[in-house]
CSV table of C-alpha atoms and ligand atoms in Angstrom, one decimal:
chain,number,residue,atom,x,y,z
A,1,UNK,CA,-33.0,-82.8,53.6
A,2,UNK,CA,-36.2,-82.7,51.7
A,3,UNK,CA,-35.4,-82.4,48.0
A,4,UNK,CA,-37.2,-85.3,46.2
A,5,UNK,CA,-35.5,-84.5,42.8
A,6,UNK,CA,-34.9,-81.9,40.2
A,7,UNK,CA,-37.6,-81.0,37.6
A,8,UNK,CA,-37.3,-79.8,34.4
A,9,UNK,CA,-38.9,-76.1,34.1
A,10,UNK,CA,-40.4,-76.7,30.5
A,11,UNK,CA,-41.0,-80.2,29.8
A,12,UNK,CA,-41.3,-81.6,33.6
A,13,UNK,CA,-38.6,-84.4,33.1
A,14,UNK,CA,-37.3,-85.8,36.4
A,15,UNK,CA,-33.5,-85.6,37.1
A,16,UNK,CA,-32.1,-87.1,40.4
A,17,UNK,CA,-30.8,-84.4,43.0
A,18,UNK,CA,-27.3,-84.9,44.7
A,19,UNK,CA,-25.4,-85.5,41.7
A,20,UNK,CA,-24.2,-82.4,39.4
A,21,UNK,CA,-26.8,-81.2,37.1
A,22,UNK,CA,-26.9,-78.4,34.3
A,23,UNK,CA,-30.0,-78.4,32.2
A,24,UNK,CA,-32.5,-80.7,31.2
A,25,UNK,CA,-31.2,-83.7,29.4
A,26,UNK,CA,-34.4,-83.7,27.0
A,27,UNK,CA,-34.9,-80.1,26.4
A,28,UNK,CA,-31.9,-78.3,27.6
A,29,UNK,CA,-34.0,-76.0,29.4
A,30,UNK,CA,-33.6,-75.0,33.3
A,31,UNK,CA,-34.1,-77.7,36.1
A,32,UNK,CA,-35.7,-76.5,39.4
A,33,UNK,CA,-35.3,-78.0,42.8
A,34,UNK,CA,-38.6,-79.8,44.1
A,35,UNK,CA,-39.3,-80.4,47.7
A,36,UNK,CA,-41.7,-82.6,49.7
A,37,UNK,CA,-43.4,-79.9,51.0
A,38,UNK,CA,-45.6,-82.2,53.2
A,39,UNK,CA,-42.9,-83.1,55.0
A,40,UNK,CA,-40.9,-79.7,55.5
A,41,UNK,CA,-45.0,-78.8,56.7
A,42,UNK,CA,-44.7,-81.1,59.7
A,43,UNK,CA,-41.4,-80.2,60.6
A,44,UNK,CA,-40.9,-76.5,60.3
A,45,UNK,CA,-44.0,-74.0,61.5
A,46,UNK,CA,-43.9,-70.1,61.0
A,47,UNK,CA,-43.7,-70.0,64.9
A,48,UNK,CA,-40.8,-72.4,64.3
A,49,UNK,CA,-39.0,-69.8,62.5
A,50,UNK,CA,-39.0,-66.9,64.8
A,51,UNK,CA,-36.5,-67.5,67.2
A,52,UNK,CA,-34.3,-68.6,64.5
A,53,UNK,CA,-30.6,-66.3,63.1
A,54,UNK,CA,-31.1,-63.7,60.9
A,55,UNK,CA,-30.0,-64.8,57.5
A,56,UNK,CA,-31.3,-66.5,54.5
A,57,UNK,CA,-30.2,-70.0,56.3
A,58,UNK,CA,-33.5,-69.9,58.6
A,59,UNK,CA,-35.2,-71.4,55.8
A,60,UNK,CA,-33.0,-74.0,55.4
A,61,UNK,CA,-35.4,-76.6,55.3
A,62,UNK,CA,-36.8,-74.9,52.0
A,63,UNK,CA,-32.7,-74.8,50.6
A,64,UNK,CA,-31.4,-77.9,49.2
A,65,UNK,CA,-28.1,-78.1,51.5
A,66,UNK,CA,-28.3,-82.0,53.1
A,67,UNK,CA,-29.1,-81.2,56.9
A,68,UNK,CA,-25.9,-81.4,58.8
A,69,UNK,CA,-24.1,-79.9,55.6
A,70,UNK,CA,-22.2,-76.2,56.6
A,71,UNK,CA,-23.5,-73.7,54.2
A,72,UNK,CA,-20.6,-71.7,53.1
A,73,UNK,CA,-22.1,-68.3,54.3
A,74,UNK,CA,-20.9,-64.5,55.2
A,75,UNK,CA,-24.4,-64.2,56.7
A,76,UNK,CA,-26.5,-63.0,53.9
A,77,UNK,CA,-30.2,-62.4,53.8
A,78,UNK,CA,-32.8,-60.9,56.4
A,79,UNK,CA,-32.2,-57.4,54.3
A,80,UNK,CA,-34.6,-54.7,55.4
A,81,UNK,CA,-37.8,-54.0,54.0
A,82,UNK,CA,-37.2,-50.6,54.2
A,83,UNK,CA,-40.7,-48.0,54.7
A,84,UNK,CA,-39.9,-44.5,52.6
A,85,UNK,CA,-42.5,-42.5,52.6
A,86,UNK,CA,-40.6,-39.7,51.3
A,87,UNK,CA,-39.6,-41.6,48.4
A,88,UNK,CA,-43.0,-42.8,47.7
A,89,UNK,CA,-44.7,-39.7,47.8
A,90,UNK,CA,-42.0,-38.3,45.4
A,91,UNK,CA,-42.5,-41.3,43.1
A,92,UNK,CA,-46.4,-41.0,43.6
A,93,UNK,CA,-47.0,-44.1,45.5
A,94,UNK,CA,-47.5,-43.5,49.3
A,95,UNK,CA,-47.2,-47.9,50.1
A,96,UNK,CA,-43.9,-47.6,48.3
A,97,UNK,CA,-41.3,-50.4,50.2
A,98,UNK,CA,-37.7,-50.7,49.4
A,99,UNK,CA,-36.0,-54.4,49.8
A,100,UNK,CA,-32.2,-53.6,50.0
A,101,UNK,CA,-30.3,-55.8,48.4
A,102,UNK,CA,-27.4,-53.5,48.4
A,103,UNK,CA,-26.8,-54.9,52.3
A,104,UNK,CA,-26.1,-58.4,51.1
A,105,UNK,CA,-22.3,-59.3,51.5
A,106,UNK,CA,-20.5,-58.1,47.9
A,107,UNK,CA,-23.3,-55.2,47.6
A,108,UNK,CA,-26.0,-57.3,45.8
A,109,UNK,CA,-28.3,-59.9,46.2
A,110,UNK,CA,-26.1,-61.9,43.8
A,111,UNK,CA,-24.4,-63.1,47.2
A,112,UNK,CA,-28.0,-64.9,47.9
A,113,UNK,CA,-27.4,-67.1,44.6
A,114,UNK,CA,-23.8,-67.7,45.0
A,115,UNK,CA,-24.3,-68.8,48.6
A,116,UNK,CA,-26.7,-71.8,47.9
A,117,UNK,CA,-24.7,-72.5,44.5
A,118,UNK,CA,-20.7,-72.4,45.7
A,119,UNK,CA,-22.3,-74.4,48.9
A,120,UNK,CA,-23.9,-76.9,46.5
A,121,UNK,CA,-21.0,-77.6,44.5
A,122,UNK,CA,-18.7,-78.3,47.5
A,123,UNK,CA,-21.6,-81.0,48.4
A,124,UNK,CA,-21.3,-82.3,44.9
A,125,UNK,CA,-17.4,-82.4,44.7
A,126,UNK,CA,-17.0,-79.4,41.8
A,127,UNK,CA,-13.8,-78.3,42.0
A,128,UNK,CA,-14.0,-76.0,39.0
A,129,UNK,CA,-16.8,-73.3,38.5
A,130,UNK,CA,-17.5,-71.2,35.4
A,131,UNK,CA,-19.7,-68.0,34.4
A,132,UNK,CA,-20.3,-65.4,31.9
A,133,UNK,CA,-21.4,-62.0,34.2
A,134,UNK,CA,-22.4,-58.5,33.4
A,135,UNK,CA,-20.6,-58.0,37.2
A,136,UNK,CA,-22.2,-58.3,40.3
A,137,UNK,CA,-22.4,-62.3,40.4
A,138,UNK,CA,-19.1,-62.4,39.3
A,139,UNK,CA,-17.8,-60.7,42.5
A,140,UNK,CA,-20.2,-62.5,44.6
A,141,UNK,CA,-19.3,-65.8,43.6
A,142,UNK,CA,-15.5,-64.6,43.6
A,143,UNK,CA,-15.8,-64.0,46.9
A,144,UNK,CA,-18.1,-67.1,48.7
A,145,UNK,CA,-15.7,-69.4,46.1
A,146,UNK,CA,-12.6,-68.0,48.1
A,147,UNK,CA,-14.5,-68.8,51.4
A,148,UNK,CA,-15.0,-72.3,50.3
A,149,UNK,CA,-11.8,-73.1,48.2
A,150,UNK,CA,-13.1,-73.4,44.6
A,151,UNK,CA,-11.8,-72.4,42.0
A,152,UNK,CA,-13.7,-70.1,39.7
A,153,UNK,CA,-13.3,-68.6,36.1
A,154,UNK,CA,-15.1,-65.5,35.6
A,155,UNK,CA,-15.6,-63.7,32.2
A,156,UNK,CA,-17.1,-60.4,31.7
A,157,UNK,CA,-18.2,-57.5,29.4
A,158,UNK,CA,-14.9,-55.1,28.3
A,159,UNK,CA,-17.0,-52.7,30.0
A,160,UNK,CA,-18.7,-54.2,32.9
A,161,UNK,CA,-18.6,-51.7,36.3
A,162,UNK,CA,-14.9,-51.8,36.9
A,163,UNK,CA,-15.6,-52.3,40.8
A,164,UNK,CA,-16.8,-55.6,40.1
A,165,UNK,CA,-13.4,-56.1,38.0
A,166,UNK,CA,-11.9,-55.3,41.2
A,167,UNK,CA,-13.6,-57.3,43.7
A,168,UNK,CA,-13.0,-60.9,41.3
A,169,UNK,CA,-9.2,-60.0,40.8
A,170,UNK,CA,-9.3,-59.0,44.9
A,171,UNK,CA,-11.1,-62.8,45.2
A,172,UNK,CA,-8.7,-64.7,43.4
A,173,UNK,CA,-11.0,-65.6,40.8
A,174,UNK,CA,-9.5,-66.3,37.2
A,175,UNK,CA,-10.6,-63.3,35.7
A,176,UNK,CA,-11.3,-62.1,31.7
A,177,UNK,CA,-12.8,-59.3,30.0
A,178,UNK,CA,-14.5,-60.2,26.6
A,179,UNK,CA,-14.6,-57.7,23.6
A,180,UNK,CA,-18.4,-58.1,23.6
A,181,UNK,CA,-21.5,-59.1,25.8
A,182,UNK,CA,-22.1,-60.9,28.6
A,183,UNK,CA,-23.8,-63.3,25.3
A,184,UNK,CA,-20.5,-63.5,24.1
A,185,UNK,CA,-18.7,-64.2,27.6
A,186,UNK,CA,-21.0,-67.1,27.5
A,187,UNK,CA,-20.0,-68.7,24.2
A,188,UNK,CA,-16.7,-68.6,25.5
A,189,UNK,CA,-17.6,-70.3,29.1
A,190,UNK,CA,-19.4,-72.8,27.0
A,191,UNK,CA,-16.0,-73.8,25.3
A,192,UNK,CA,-14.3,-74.1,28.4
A,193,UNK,CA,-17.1,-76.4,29.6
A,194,UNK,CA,-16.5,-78.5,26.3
A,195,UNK,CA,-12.5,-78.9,26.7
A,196,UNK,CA,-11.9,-77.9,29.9
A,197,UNK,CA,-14.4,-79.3,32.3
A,198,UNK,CA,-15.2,-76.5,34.2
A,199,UNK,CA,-18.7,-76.8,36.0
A,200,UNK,CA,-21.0,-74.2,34.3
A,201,UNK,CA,-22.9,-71.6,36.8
A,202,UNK,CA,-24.4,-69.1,34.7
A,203,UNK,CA,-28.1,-67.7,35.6
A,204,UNK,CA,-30.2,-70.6,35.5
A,205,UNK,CA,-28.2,-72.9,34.2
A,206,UNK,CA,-27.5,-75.2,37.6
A,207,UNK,CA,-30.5,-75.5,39.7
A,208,UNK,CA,-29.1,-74.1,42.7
A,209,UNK,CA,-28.3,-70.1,42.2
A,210,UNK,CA,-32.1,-70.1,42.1
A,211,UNK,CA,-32.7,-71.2,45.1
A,212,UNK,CA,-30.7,-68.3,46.9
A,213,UNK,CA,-32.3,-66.0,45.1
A,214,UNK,CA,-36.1,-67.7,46.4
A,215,UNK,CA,-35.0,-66.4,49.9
A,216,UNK,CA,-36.2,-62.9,49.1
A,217,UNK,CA,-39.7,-64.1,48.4
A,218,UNK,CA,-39.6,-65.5,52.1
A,219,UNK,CA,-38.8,-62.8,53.3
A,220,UNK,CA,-41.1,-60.5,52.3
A,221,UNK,CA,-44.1,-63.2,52.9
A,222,UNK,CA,-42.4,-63.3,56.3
A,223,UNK,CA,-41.2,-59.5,57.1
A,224,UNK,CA,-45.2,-58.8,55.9
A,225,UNK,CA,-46.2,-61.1,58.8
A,226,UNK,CA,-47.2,-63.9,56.2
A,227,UNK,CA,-49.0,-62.2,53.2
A,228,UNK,CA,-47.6,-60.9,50.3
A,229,UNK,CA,-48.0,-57.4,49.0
A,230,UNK,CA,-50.0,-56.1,45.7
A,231,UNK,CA,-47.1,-55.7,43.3
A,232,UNK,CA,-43.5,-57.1,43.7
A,233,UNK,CA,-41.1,-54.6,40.9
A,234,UNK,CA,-37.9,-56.6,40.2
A,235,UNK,CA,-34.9,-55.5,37.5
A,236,UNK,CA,-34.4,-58.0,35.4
A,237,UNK,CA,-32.1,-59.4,33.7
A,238,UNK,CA,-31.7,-63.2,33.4
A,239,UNK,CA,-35.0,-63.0,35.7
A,240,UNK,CA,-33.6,-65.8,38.3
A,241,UNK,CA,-35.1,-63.2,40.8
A,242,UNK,CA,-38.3,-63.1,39.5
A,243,UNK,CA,-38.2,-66.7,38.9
A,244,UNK,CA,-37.1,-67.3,42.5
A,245,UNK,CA,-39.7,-65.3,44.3
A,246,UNK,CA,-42.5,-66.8,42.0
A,247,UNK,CA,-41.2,-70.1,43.2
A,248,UNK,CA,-41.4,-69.0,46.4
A,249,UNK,CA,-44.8,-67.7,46.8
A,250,UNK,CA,-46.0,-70.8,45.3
A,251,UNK,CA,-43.8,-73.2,47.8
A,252,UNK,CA,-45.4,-71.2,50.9
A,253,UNK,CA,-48.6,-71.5,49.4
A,254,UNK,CA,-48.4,-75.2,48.9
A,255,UNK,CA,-47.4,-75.2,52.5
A,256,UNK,CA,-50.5,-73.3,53.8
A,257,UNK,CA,-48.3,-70.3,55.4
A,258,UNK,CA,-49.8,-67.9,52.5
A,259,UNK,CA,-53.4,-67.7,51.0
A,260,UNK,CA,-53.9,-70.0,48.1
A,261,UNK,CA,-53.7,-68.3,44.7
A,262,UNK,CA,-53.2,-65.1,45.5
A,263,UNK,CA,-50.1,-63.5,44.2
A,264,UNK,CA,-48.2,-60.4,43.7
A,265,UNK,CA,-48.5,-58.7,40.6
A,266,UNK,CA,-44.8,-59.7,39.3
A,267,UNK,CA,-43.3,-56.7,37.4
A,268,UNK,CA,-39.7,-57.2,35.2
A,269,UNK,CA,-38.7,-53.9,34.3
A,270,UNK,CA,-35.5,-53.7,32.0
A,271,UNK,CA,-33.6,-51.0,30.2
A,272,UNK,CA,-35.1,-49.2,26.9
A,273,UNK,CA,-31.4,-50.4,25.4
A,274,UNK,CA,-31.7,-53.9,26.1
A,275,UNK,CA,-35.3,-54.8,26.8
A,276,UNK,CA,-36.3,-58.3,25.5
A,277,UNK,CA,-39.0,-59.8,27.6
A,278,UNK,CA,-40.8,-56.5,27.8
A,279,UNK,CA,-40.7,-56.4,23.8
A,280,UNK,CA,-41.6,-60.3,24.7
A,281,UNK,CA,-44.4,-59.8,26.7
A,282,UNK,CA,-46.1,-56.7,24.7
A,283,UNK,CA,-45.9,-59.2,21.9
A,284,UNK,CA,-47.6,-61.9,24.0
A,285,UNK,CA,-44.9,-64.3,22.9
A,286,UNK,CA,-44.0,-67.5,25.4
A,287,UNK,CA,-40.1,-66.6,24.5
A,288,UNK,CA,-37.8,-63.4,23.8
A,289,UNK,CA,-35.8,-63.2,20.6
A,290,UNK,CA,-32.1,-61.7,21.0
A,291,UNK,CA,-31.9,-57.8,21.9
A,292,UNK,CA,-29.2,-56.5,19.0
A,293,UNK,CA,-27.0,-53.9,20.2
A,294,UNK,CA,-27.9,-53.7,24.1
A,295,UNK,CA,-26.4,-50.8,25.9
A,296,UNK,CA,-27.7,-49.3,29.2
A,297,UNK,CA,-26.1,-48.2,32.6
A,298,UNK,CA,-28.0,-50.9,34.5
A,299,UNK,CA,-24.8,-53.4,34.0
A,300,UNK,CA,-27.1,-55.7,35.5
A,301,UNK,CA,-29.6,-55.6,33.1
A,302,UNK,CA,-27.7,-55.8,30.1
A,303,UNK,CA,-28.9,-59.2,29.3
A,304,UNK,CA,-29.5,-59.6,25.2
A,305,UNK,CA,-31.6,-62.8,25.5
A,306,UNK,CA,-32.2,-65.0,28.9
A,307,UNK,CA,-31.8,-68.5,29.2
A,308,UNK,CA,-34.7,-68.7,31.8
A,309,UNK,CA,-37.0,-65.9,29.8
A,310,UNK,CA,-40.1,-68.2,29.4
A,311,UNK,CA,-40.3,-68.3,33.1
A,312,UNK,CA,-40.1,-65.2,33.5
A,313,UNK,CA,-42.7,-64.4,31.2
A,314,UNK,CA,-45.1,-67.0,32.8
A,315,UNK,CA,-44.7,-65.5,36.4
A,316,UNK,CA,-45.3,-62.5,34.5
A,317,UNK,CA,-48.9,-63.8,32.7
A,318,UNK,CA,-50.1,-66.0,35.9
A,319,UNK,CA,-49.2,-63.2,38.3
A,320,UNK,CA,-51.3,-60.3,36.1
A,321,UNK,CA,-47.9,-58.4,36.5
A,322,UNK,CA,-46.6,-56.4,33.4
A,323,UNK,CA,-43.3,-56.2,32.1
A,324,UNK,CA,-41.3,-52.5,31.5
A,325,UNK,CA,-38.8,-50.1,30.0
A,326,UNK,CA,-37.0,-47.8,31.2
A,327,UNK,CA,-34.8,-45.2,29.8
A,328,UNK,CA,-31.3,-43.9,30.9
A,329,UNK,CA,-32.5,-40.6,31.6
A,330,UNK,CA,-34.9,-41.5,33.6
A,331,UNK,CA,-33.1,-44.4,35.5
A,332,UNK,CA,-29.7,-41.6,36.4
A,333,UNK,CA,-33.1,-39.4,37.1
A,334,UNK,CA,-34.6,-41.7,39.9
A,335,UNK,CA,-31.4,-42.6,41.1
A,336,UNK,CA,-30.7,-39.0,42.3
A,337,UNK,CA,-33.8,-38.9,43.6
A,338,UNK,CA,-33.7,-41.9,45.8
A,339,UNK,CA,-30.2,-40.4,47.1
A,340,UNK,CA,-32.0,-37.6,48.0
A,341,UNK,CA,-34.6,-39.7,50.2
A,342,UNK,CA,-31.8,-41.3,51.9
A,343,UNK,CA,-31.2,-44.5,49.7
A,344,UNK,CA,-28.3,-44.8,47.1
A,345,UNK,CA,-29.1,-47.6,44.9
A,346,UNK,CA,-27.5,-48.7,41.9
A,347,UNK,CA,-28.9,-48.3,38.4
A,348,UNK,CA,-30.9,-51.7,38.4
A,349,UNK,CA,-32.5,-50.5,41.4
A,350,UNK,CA,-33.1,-47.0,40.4
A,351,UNK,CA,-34.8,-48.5,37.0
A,352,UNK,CA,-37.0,-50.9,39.7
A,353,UNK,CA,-37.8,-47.3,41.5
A,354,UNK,CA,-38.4,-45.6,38.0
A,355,UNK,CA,-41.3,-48.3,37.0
A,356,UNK,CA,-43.1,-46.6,39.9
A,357,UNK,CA,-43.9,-43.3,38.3
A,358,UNK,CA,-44.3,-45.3,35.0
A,359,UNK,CA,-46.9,-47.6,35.8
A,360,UNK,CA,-48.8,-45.0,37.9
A,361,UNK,CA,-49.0,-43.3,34.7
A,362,UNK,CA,-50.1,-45.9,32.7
A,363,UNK,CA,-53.3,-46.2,35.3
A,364,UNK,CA,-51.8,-49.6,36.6
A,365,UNK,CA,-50.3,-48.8,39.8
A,366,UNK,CA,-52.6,-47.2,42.3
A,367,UNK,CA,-50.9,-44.4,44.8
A,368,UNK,CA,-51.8,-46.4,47.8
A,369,UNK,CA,-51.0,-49.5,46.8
A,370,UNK,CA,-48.3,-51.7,48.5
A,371,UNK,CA,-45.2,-51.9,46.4
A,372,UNK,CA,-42.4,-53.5,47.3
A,373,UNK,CA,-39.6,-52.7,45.0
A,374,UNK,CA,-36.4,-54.5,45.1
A,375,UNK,CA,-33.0,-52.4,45.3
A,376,UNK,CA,-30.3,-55.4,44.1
A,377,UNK,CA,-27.8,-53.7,44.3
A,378,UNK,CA,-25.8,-51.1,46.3
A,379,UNK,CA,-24.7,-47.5,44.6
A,380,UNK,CA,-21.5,-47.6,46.3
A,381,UNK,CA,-20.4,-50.9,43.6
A,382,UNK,CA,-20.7,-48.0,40.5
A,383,UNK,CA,-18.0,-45.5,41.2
A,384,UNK,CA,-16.1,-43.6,38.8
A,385,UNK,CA,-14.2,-46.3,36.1
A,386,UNK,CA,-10.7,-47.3,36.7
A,387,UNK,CA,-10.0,-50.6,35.3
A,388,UNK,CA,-7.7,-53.1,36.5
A,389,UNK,CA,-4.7,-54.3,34.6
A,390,UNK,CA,-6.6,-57.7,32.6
A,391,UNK,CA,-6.2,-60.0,30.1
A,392,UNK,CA,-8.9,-58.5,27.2
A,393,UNK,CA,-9.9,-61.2,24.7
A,394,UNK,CA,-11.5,-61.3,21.3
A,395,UNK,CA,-14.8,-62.3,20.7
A,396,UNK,CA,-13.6,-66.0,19.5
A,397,UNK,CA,-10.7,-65.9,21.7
A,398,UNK,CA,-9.3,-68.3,24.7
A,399,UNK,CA,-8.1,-67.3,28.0
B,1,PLP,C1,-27.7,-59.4,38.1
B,1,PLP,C2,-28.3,-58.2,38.5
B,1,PLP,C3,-29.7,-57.9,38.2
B,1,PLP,C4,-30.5,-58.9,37.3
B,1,PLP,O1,-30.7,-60.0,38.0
B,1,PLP,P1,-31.4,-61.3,37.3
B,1,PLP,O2,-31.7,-62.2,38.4
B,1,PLP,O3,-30.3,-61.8,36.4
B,1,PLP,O4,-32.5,-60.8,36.5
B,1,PLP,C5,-30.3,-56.8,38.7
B,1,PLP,N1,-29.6,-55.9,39.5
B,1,PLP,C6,-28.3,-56.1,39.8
B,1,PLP,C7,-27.6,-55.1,40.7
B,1,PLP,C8,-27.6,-57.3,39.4
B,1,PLP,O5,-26.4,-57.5,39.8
């Protein structure tokens, strides 16, 4: 085990690791697990690596699991960076590389963060977990909590894809639908934090999801034979993607397995109906201020304000990435055309793919560039709707 503590993302407070942690006790914004990186650099080598299974655990000196610990795990990770040349000729960018998410146990790379976080919480003793989701986490963590015996309240949008409704009933996870946003599915979490004791596990708000998510930044340093690309393009929503493979470049780098300040261009790209850190980051504010009204078919994206946005927008600055907006249109417009290439992805993904196009006619993306694009999700999880029999609550209501 090399974790030497958790550190507070904003203000750089020092919390101890191994006992159950949400936020920063000064600031209340996110912690972020710290390693000694000198030591995992005299026991692990990229040679090391090679002969080693192919999921996320291979980097389980860089994961804060004590050694010895099983990881609860249905063998996520090692997704294929997947060359489509097709696609990126139709998209105008001939370097164009798809990481597919969709291949991840439960259909996204939500299964990445719920396998680090449900195993950490079995190491801490949590009995109870909590979160507010737009969908996909909620079915990941439904399903790795099942594996490991947790219990888990989920609470999500009256409207979220109705497969991921499916998939936490299917777990066994306590499951709501909230008259609102997945804002509002958080206020009522919160409460149930407050008088119930439930262990809160929304994005970024333990310090574990995060590190799942990191695990696609290895592996595209690693899949790329130990460089990184020009541009990473990652849908965000609450950003713990973005954040994680920002914190993973910068781990490798600190370990001497990637070149020293140089990064990927970091790209968020969000919907035109709920787009706060591109508004954010045109603005050149440090923070974004609540989207009112957000609506897009990108479930995942459907984030009105995140918790973790002034990381985001920091990878974003550092990195000399951008930030942008796609429309509906376009995103249902990409999406068909990726099917036709060979690749359904879900929305997220296909607003990801649409940035391409977008930022090639902006004059910021180059045609022979190499892009890796992340797909998080599969198009098989966004069939036609029909919803499940459930509980629907008012805004201010309890389950
Ligand atoms: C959750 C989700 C996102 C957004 O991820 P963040 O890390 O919260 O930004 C994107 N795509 C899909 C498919 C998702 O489920």
């Amino acid at each position: 085990m090399f974790v030497t503590h958790l550190e507070c993302s904003a203000c750089s407070r020092s919390h101890p690791a191994g006992k159950p942690a949400n936020l920063c006790q000064s600031c209340g914004l996110p912690l972020l697990v710290r390693y000694d990186l000198e030591a995992v650099g005299r026991h692990l080598t990229p040679e090391g690596l090679a002969g080693r299974p192919a999921t996320m655990w291979r980097y389980a000196e860089l994961l804060p699991v004590p050694a010895g610990y099983p990881p609860v795990t249905l063998g996520e990770g090692m997704t294929p960076l997947v060359e489509l040349p097709g696609l990126g000729r139709a998209l105008g960018c001939r370097g164009l590389l798809v990481k597919d998410e969709g291949l991840c146990p439960t259909g996204s790379f939500k299964a990445r963060g719920a396998a680090t976080g449900v195993t950490m919480a079995k190491v801490l003793g949590i009995g109870h977990v909590a979160m507010p989701t737009a969908g996909n986490a909620g079915g990941a963590w439904a399903a790795y909590c099942a594996l490991a015996g947790l219990e888990l309240t989920v609470i999500m949008p009256e409207d979220a894809p109705v497969v991921n409704m499916h998939e936490c009933v299917a777990y066994g996870a306590h499951t709501y639908l909230v008259k609102g946003l997945i804002s509002d599915a958080g206020k009522i979490v919160a409460r149930g934090v407050a008088r119930r004791g439930w262990f809160e596990v929304s994005t970024v708000k333990e310090p574990y999801r995060v590190e799942g998510k990191k695990t696609m930044g290895l592996e595209i340093a690693e899949q790329l034979g130990w460089r990184v690309p020009s541009t990473i393009i990652y849908p965000t929503g609450g950003g713990e993607g973005l954040i994680g493979i920002w914190k993973a470049i910068q781990e490798l780098q600190a370990l001497g397995w990637l070149e020293k300040g140089r990064f990927p261009r970091l790209v968020a790209v969000q919907a035109e109906g709920c787009a706060p850190i591109v508004r954010a980051h045109r603005q050149g504010a440090p923070v974004s201020q609540f989207w009112t009204g957000a609506g897009t078919v990108a479930a995942g994206l459907r984030v009105p304000k995140a918790h973790g946005d002034f990381i985001v927008l920091q990878a974003i600055a550092e990195t000399e990435g951008t930030a942008v907006a796609i429309s509906d249109g376009e995103i249902e417009r990409v999406q068909a055309v990726a099917a036709k290439h060979g690749l359904y992805v879900g929305p997220e993904g296909a607003a990801g793919l649409a940035a391409v196009p977008a930022l090639r006619d902006r004059g910021w993306l180059d045609a022979g560039e190499e892009v890796v694009v992340l797909n998080t999700g599969s198009g098989l999880k966004y069939p036609a709707p029909v919803r499940p029999e459930l509980p629907v609550l008012e805004v201010d209501a309890e389950p």
